[in-house]
Coordinates of C-alpha atoms and ligand atoms in Angstrom, one line a residue:
M1 CA 98.0 106.5 127.9
S2 CA 98.9 109.3 125.5
K3 CA 102.1 111.3 126.2
E4 CA 102.1 114.8 127.0
V5 CA 102.5 116.8 123.7
S6 CA 105.8 118.9 123.5
L7 CA 106.5 122.0 121.8
E8 CA 108.8 120.1 119.4
D9 CA 105.8 117.7 118.4
I10 CA 103.8 120.6 117.4
V11 CA 106.5 122.5 115.4
S12 CA 107.6 119.5 113.6
L13 CA 103.9 118.5 112.8
C14 CA 103.2 122.1 111.4
K15 CA 106.5 122.1 109.3
R16 CA 106.1 118.7 107.9
R17 CA 102.4 118.6 107.0
G18 CA 102.2 122.4 105.8
F19 CA 100.5 124.1 108.7
I20 CA 103.1 126.6 109.5
Y21 CA 106.5 127.5 108.2
Q22 CA 109.2 129.8 109.5
G23 CA 108.6 133.4 108.0
S24 CA 111.3 134.1 105.0
E25 CA 112.9 130.6 105.7
I26 CA 114.5 130.5 102.5
Y27 CA 116.7 133.5 103.4
G28 CA 117.5 132.3 106.8
G29 CA 114.1 133.5 108.2
L30 CA 113.1 136.7 109.9
A31 CA 112.6 136.3 113.9
G32 CA 109.1 136.5 115.1
T33 CA 107.4 136.1 111.7
W34 CA 105.5 132.8 110.4
D35 CA 104.0 131.9 107.3
Y36 CA 100.8 129.9 107.0
G37 CA 100.8 126.9 104.7
P38 CA 97.7 125.2 103.1
L39 CA 96.6 123.5 106.1
G40 CA 97.4 126.4 108.5
V41 CA 95.6 128.7 106.7
A42 CA 92.5 126.5 106.6
L43 CA 92.8 125.9 110.5
K44 CA 93.2 129.8 111.0
R45 CA 90.3 130.7 108.9
N46 CA 88.1 128.1 110.5
I47 CA 89.0 129.5 114.0
M48 CA 88.3 133.0 112.9
N49 CA 85.2 132.1 111.0
L50 CA 83.8 130.3 114.1
W51 CA 84.7 133.4 116.2
W52 CA 82.8 135.6 113.9
K53 CA 79.7 133.3 113.8
M54 CA 79.6 133.0 117.6
F55 CA 80.3 136.5 118.5
V56 CA 78.8 138.5 115.6
D57 CA 76.5 136.7 113.3
D58 CA 74.8 134.5 116.0
R59 CA 74.0 137.7 118.2
D60 CA 71.9 140.6 117.8
D61 CA 74.0 143.1 119.7
M62 CA 77.2 143.1 117.6
L63 CA 78.4 145.0 114.5
G64 CA 81.7 144.2 112.8
V65 CA 84.2 146.7 111.2
D66 CA 87.5 146.1 109.3
A67 CA 89.6 149.2 109.8
A68 CA 92.8 150.3 108.3
I69 CA 96.1 149.0 109.8
L70 CA 97.7 152.4 109.0
M71 CA 96.1 155.2 111.2
N72 CA 96.7 158.7 111.9
Q73 CA 99.6 159.0 114.5
K74 CA 97.4 161.1 116.7
V75 CA 95.3 157.8 117.3
W76 CA 98.3 156.3 119.0
Q77 CA 99.2 159.4 120.9
A78 CA 95.7 159.7 122.2
S79 CA 95.5 156.1 123.1
G80 CA 98.8 156.4 125.4
H81 CA 100.6 153.8 123.1
V82 CA 103.3 156.3 122.0
D83 CA 104.0 157.0 125.6
T84 CA 103.4 153.8 127.5
F85 CA 103.3 150.6 125.1
T86 CA 106.8 149.7 126.3
D87 CA 108.6 146.7 127.6
P88 CA 111.7 147.2 129.8
L89 CA 114.9 146.3 127.8
V90 CA 118.3 145.4 129.1
E91 CA 121.5 144.7 127.3
C92 CA 124.4 142.7 128.3
S93 CA 127.5 144.8 128.4
N94 CA 129.6 141.7 127.4
C95 CA 127.9 140.0 124.6
K96 CA 125.4 142.7 123.7
S97 CA 122.4 140.5 123.7
R98 CA 119.2 141.9 124.6
F99 CA 116.3 140.9 126.6
R100 CA 113.0 141.8 128.4
A101 CA 114.0 142.5 131.8
D102 CA 110.9 141.1 133.4
K103 CA 111.4 137.6 131.6
I104 CA 114.9 136.9 132.8
D105 CA 117.0 136.6 135.9
T106 CA 119.1 139.8 135.2
S107 CA 121.9 138.8 137.5
K108 CA 123.5 136.6 134.9
C109 CA 123.2 136.7 131.0
P110 CA 121.3 133.8 129.5
T111 CA 123.5 134.1 126.4
C112 CA 127.2 134.4 127.5
G113 CA 126.6 133.3 131.2
Q114 CA 128.6 136.3 132.5
K115 CA 127.3 137.7 135.9
D116 CA 126.1 141.5 136.5
T117 CA 126.4 142.6 133.0
F118 CA 123.0 144.3 132.9
G119 CA 122.4 147.9 133.7
E120 CA 119.1 149.5 134.5
P121 CA 116.2 148.6 131.9
R122 CA 115.2 151.2 129.6
Q123 CA 111.7 151.4 128.2
F124 CA 111.5 150.1 124.8
N125 CA 108.3 151.1 122.7
M126 CA 107.0 148.0 120.8
M127 CA 105.3 149.7 118.0
F128 CA 106.9 149.5 114.5
K129 CA 107.2 153.2 113.2
T130 CA 106.9 153.8 109.6
K131 CA 106.7 156.7 107.1
V132 CA 103.5 157.2 104.9
G133 CA 103.7 159.1 101.5
P134 CA 106.1 160.4 99.2
L135 CA 108.7 161.9 101.7
S136 CA 111.3 159.1 101.2
D137 CA 115.0 159.0 101.9
D138 CA 115.9 160.9 98.8
I139 CA 114.0 163.9 99.9
K140 CA 115.5 166.8 101.9
L141 CA 112.9 168.4 104.2
I142 CA 113.1 172.2 104.6
L143 CA 112.6 172.5 108.3
E144 CA 110.1 174.9 109.3
K145 CA 109.4 176.2 112.8
G146 CA 108.0 173.7 115.1
F147 CA 108.5 170.8 112.7
I148 CA 110.9 168.7 114.7
D149 CA 108.5 168.6 117.5
K150 CA 105.6 167.8 115.4
V151 CA 107.0 165.0 113.5
N152 CA 110.0 163.1 114.3
E153 CA 113.7 164.3 115.3
E154 CA 115.3 161.2 114.0
F155 CA 113.7 161.5 110.7
A156 CA 114.7 165.0 110.1
A157 CA 118.3 164.2 111.2
N158 CA 118.6 161.5 108.9
N159 CA 117.4 163.5 105.9
T160 CA 119.4 166.8 105.8
D161 CA 121.7 166.2 102.7
Q162 CA 119.1 165.4 99.9
K163 CA 116.8 166.8 97.5
E164 CA 114.7 169.6 98.7
I165 CA 110.8 169.9 98.9
T166 CA 108.9 172.4 101.0
L167 CA 106.2 171.7 103.3
S168 CA 103.5 174.1 103.7
E169 CA 102.6 175.4 107.3
K170 CA 99.3 173.4 106.9
Q171 CA 100.8 170.1 106.2
L172 CA 103.1 170.4 109.1
D173 CA 100.3 171.4 111.2
H174 CA 98.6 168.2 110.3
G175 CA 100.8 166.5 112.7
G176 CA 102.7 164.9 110.2
D177 CA 100.6 162.3 108.4
Y178 CA 103.8 160.8 107.1
V179 CA 104.7 159.2 110.5
S180 CA 102.5 156.2 111.3
Y181 CA 102.6 153.1 113.2
L182 CA 101.7 149.4 112.3
R183 CA 98.8 148.9 114.8
P184 CA 99.6 146.9 117.9
E185 CA 96.0 146.2 118.5
T186 CA 92.8 146.3 116.6
A187 CA 91.1 147.8 119.4
Q188 CA 91.8 151.6 118.2
G189 CA 90.3 150.9 114.8
I190 CA 87.2 150.2 116.7
F191 CA 87.0 153.1 119.1
T192 CA 87.9 155.6 116.4
N193 CA 84.9 154.2 114.4
F194 CA 82.6 154.3 117.5
K195 CA 81.0 157.7 116.2
N196 CA 80.7 156.4 112.8
V197 CA 78.9 153.2 113.9
V198 CA 76.5 154.9 116.4
D199 CA 75.7 157.7 113.7
S200 CA 74.9 154.9 111.0
F201 CA 73.1 152.2 113.1
Y202 CA 72.2 153.7 116.5
P203 CA 72.3 150.5 118.3
D204 CA 70.9 150.3 122.0
V205 CA 73.5 150.0 124.6
P206 CA 74.9 147.5 125.5
F207 CA 76.3 146.5 122.0
G208 CA 79.6 145.5 120.7
I209 CA 81.8 146.3 117.8
A210 CA 84.1 143.5 116.6
Q211 CA 87.1 143.3 114.5
Q212 CA 89.6 140.8 113.4
G213 CA 93.0 141.6 111.7
K214 CA 96.7 141.7 111.9
A215 CA 98.6 143.4 114.7
F216 CA 102.3 144.3 115.1
R217 CA 104.5 144.3 118.0
N218 CA 108.3 144.7 117.8
E219 CA 108.8 142.1 120.8
I220 CA 112.1 142.3 122.3
S221 CA 112.4 138.5 122.4
P222 CA 109.8 136.5 120.1
R223 CA 109.9 133.0 121.4
D224 CA 108.0 129.7 121.6
F225 CA 106.9 129.1 118.0
V226 CA 104.1 131.4 117.3
F227 CA 103.2 132.2 120.9
R228 CA 105.1 135.4 120.8
S229 CA 105.4 136.8 117.2
R230 CA 106.2 140.1 115.9
E231 CA 103.2 139.9 113.4
F232 CA 100.1 138.1 114.4
E233 CA 96.3 138.4 114.3
I234 CA 93.9 139.5 116.9
M235 CA 90.2 139.1 117.1
E236 CA 88.7 141.9 119.4
I237 CA 85.4 143.2 120.8
E238 CA 84.8 146.5 122.3
Y239 CA 81.6 146.0 124.2
F240 CA 80.0 149.5 125.1
V241 CA 77.9 149.4 128.3
H242 CA 76.4 151.8 130.6
P243 CA 79.0 152.7 133.4
D244 CA 76.8 151.3 136.1
Q245 CA 76.6 148.0 134.3
W246 CA 80.2 147.0 133.5
Q247 CA 80.2 144.6 136.5
P248 CA 77.4 142.2 135.5
E249 CA 78.5 142.6 131.8
F250 CA 82.1 141.6 132.7
E251 CA 80.7 138.5 134.4
A252 CA 78.7 137.5 131.4
W253 CA 81.9 137.8 129.1
I254 CA 83.7 135.4 131.3
K255 CA 81.0 133.0 130.7
R256 CA 81.0 133.7 126.8
V257 CA 84.7 133.2 126.8
H258 CA 84.5 129.9 128.4
E259 CA 81.7 128.9 126.0
W260 CA 84.3 130.0 123.1
L261 CA 87.1 127.9 124.6
K262 CA 84.8 124.7 124.7
A263 CA 84.0 125.3 121.1
L264 CA 87.8 125.1 120.4
G265 CA 87.8 121.8 122.2
L266 CA 90.0 122.9 124.9
P267 CA 89.4 120.8 128.0
D268 CA 88.2 122.6 131.0
D269 CA 91.0 121.5 133.3
K270 CA 93.6 123.2 131.1
V271 CA 92.0 126.4 131.2
H272 CA 92.7 128.9 134.1
E273 CA 91.6 132.3 134.9
L274 CA 94.0 134.7 136.3
E275 CA 92.5 138.0 138.1
V276 CA 95.7 140.3 137.0
P277 CA 97.0 142.5 139.8
D278 CA 96.8 146.2 139.9
A279 CA 100.6 146.6 139.1
D280 CA 100.5 144.2 136.0
R281 CA 97.6 145.7 134.2
A282 CA 97.7 147.5 130.9
H283 CA 97.6 151.4 131.2
Y284 CA 94.0 151.5 130.2
S285 CA 92.6 148.6 132.4
Q286 CA 90.7 148.8 135.8
R287 CA 90.3 145.1 135.8
T288 CA 91.8 142.4 133.8
V289 CA 91.2 138.7 133.8
D290 CA 93.7 136.6 131.5
F291 CA 92.5 133.2 130.4
E292 CA 95.5 131.0 130.8
F293 CA 95.9 127.6 129.1
D294 CA 98.5 124.8 129.8
F295 CA 100.5 124.9 126.8
P296 CA 103.3 122.7 126.1
I297 CA 105.7 125.5 127.2
G298 CA 103.7 125.8 130.6
R299 CA 100.9 128.0 131.8
E300 CA 100.7 131.1 129.9
E301 CA 98.0 133.7 128.7
L302 CA 95.9 132.7 125.9
L303 CA 93.6 135.7 125.8
G304 CA 92.7 138.6 128.0
L305 CA 89.4 140.2 129.2
A306 CA 89.7 144.0 130.2
Y307 CA 87.5 146.6 131.7
R308 CA 88.9 149.5 129.8
T309 CA 86.4 152.1 131.6
D310 CA 85.8 155.1 129.2
F311 CA 89.6 155.7 128.9
D312 CA 89.7 155.2 125.2
L313 CA 86.4 157.4 124.3
Q314 CA 87.5 160.1 126.7
N315 CA 90.7 160.4 125.2
I316 CA 89.5 160.5 121.8
Q317 CA 87.0 163.1 122.7
K318 CA 89.8 165.3 124.1
A319 CA 91.8 164.7 121.1
S320 CA 89.5 165.1 118.4
G321 CA 87.2 167.7 120.0
K322 CA 84.3 165.5 118.9
S323 CA 81.8 164.3 121.3
M324 CA 81.5 160.5 122.1
E325 CA 78.4 160.7 124.2
Y326 CA 75.8 158.4 123.5
R327 CA 72.2 159.5 123.8
P328 CA 69.7 156.7 125.1
K329 CA 66.5 156.4 123.0
D330 CA 64.4 156.7 126.1
G331 CA 65.7 160.3 126.7
S332 CA 67.6 159.4 129.8
A333 CA 71.0 161.3 130.5
A334 CA 73.5 161.1 127.9
F335 CA 76.8 159.4 128.8
V336 CA 80.3 158.3 127.5
P337 CA 80.0 154.4 127.3
H338 CA 82.3 152.3 129.3
V339 CA 83.9 149.4 127.7
I340 CA 84.5 145.7 128.4
E341 CA 87.1 144.2 126.0
P342 CA 87.8 140.5 125.3
S343 CA 90.9 140.2 123.1
F344 CA 91.6 136.9 121.4
G345 CA 95.0 136.1 120.0
V346 CA 94.6 133.8 117.0
E347 CA 98.1 132.4 117.1
R348 CA 97.8 131.4 120.8
A349 CA 94.3 129.9 119.9
I350 CA 96.0 127.9 117.2
M351 CA 98.7 126.6 119.5
A352 CA 96.2 125.7 122.1
V353 CA 94.1 123.9 119.7
L354 CA 96.8 122.0 118.2
S355 CA 98.3 121.0 121.4
A356 CA 94.9 119.8 122.9
A357 CA 94.2 117.9 119.8
Y358 CA 97.4 116.2 119.5
T359 CA 96.8 112.5 120.4
E360 CA 99.0 109.3 120.4
D361 CA 97.5 105.9 120.8
E362 CA 98.2 102.3 119.8
I363 CA 95.7 100.3 117.7
N364 CA 96.3 96.6 117.2
G365 CA 99.9 97.1 118.3
E366 CA 100.5 99.9 115.9
K367 CA 101.3 103.6 117.1
R368 CA 99.8 106.4 115.5
S369 CA 99.6 110.1 116.3
Y370 CA 96.5 112.0 115.2
L371 CA 94.8 115.5 115.6
K372 CA 91.6 115.1 117.5
L373 CA 90.2 118.3 116.1
P374 CA 86.6 119.4 116.5
T375 CA 85.2 118.8 113.0
Q376 CA 84.3 122.5 112.5
L377 CA 87.9 123.3 112.9
A378 CA 89.5 120.6 110.7
P379 CA 91.4 121.7 107.7
V380 CA 90.1 118.9 105.6
K381 CA 86.6 117.4 106.5
V382 CA 86.7 114.4 104.3
A383 CA 89.3 112.5 102.2
V384 CA 88.2 110.4 99.3
S385 CA 90.4 107.5 98.1
P386 CA 89.8 104.7 95.4
L387 CA 91.2 101.5 97.2
L388 CA 93.5 101.1 94.1
K389 CA 94.9 104.0 92.4
N390 CA 95.6 102.0 89.2
K391 CA 92.0 100.7 88.7
P392 CA 90.2 103.0 86.2
E393 CA 86.7 101.7 87.4
L394 CA 87.4 102.4 91.0
A395 CA 89.2 105.8 90.5
A396 CA 86.2 107.0 88.1
K397 CA 83.7 106.1 91.0
A398 CA 85.7 107.6 93.7
R399 CA 86.0 111.1 91.5
E400 CA 82.2 110.9 91.4
V401 CA 81.9 110.6 95.2
Y402 CA 84.9 113.2 95.6
K403 CA 83.0 115.8 93.4
M404 CA 79.6 115.4 95.1
L405 CA 81.3 115.7 98.6
K406 CA 83.4 118.6 97.4
A407 CA 80.3 120.6 96.3
E408 CA 78.8 120.1 99.6
F409 CA 81.6 120.6 102.2
G410 CA 84.4 122.2 100.1
A411 CA 87.2 121.1 102.4
V412 CA 87.5 117.6 100.7
M413 CA 90.8 116.1 99.7
W414 CA 91.6 113.5 97.0
D415 CA 94.2 111.1 98.4
D416 CA 95.4 108.2 96.3
N417 CA 99.1 108.1 97.4
G418 CA 100.4 104.9 98.9
N419 CA 98.5 102.1 100.5
I420 CA 95.3 102.7 102.2
G421 CA 96.9 102.3 105.7
K422 CA 99.3 104.9 104.9
R423 CA 96.4 107.2 103.7
Y424 CA 94.6 106.7 106.9
R425 CA 97.8 107.7 108.9
R426 CA 98.3 110.8 106.9
Q427 CA 94.8 111.9 107.2
D428 CA 94.7 111.3 111.0
E429 CA 98.0 113.3 111.4
I430 CA 96.2 116.3 109.9
G431 CA 92.9 115.7 111.6
T432 CA 90.5 114.7 109.0
P433 CA 87.5 113.4 110.7
Y434 CA 86.4 111.1 108.0
C435 CA 88.2 109.0 105.2
I436 CA 85.9 107.6 102.5
V437 CA 87.2 104.5 100.4
I438 CA 85.7 103.3 97.2
D439 CA 86.4 99.6 97.0
F440 CA 85.2 96.6 94.6
D441 CA 82.2 96.3 96.7
T442 CA 81.1 99.8 95.6
L443 CA 81.0 98.5 92.1
E444 CA 78.9 95.3 92.5
G445 CA 76.8 92.9 94.4
D446 CA 74.6 93.7 97.4
T447 CA 77.0 96.4 98.7
K448 CA 76.8 98.2 95.2
D449 CA 76.9 101.9 95.5
T450 CA 78.0 102.0 99.0
V451 CA 81.5 103.1 100.4
T452 CA 83.5 102.6 103.5
V453 CA 83.3 105.6 106.0
R454 CA 86.4 105.3 108.5
H455 CA 86.3 107.4 111.5
R456 CA 89.5 109.1 112.8
D457 CA 89.0 109.0 116.4
T458 CA 87.8 105.4 116.9
T459 CA 89.3 104.1 113.5
K460 CA 85.9 102.2 113.2
Q461 CA 84.7 101.6 109.8
E462 CA 81.0 101.6 108.4
R463 CA 79.4 101.0 105.3
V464 CA 77.2 103.8 103.9
P465 CA 75.1 104.2 100.8
I466 CA 76.4 107.0 98.5
D467 CA 73.1 108.5 98.3
R468 CA 73.0 108.7 102.2
L469 CA 76.7 109.8 102.5
I470 CA 76.3 113.6 102.8
E471 CA 73.4 113.2 105.4
S472 CA 75.4 110.6 107.3
L473 CA 78.7 112.9 107.5
Ligands
GAP1 N1 93.5 145.4 122.9 C1 94.0 144.6 124.0 C2 95.3 143.9 123.8 O1 95.9 144.0 122.6 P1 96.9 142.1 124.9 O2 96.8 141.5 126.0 O3 98.1 143.0 124.8 O4 95.6 143.1 124.9 C3 95.6 140.5 123.3 O5 97.0 141.3 123.6 C4 96.0 139.1 122.9 O6 96.8 139.1 121.7 C5 96.9 138.2 124.0 O7 95.9 137.7 125.0 C6 97.4 137.1 123.2 O8 96.5 136.3 122.8 C7 97.7 137.9 121.9 N2 99.0 138.4 121.7 C8 99.7 139.6 122.3 N3 101.0 139.8 122.0 C9 101.1 138.6 121.1 C10 102.4 138.2 120.4 N4 103.5 138.8 120.6 N5 102.3 137.1 119.6 C11 101.3 136.5 119.5 N6 100.0 136.7 120.1 C12 100.1 137.8 120.9

């Protein structure tokens, strides 16, 4: 029986084998940021590519976009994020530690242990604010009427004793192009392109627009490895439906999400649906189902499915003055579409995949740990080795096989370090489904031009002719 995987098992494997490192580690790190190493980037891309294939390429009702991360701040005003994308923050009056009020027992400080040191929570906006363009710290702004309201009081206050520039009324009216936010979700890049995509493609409703990319949230307490990061990747779909059709479409998306989780190799009994109660739903949602997973840290949200109504398109319509109405080709009444939004966090998918795949067993009295990854997700598909590194005839033949497989599968690794047993363990640990060994039998006799193929999960070995290798893999 394999033991339950712990978060430490995953973190240690990721660091040791080059999946995920702490961000800026060499300078002591930066909380909530993570860097992907060679195997991590391969795993992440495999997950993201599989998602794109399943939800965009394999369907005929889906279109992709890749919008800018920096957007006009009006996007975040209209979407409600400037006002409501907040978490409740409390600070300990004794040790000054800060926490999310809804994640701790506020009667006692988790850092210093003092009782009753927290006051009332204040709402902390999680968006990273930034400035765009040449208005940097060495420039003094000549403040014109209405500027402070329009741009940012704090920015103005911090820039009073520096070089002068004059902003025209027009620039000011523009709403301050220079204040922007790192996007906290990719969804708004989809909504703001809804009209563009409809004008260019005129798809039939229902249809979806998909986007993958970075999102940034200034989390009060980043925690649990990549689970709650400050910079992470999201894959989102805004699926536009007729308002009368949102319920059946929502149910269809529940099924599709389960198909996705199956493709990730996650066991059914570790996946749970949570109907999110009214009080806990995001400001834009009228129904949300969270898909939770039994992570090593406990049962937690893996991804969300929300019915966003026409909240976003209506807000954009009001703020931009442009119509977001869709005109059906059959001449029936125009309407502002409603939206079903499945939103998938890539980091949480990676954590779920790694914890589901992490396996320990004992073969012939020897313990091993390996990643039972679905082949399509494995960072390395095949490892090729000469039995002995210092036998040129074996190495030359192995190189031939390696080149042939690399041309076919891409993610093929050359491995001639240590003895063959160690190579198998190393490849098992990173989830390589097949190891191929070129030995003396490959060079002569009845078995000439055959190789050993060793299977990760069973450790069984078989002899396969080189000219049938690609087909058999
Ligand atoms: N557009 C909808 C939206 O952003 P969300 O529930 O706030 O919804 C979607 O986020 C998904 O993004 C979550 O289900 C989770 O997988 C992931 N996610 C959210 N915050 C995260 C964080 N701080 N670190 C890693 N992943 C996060």
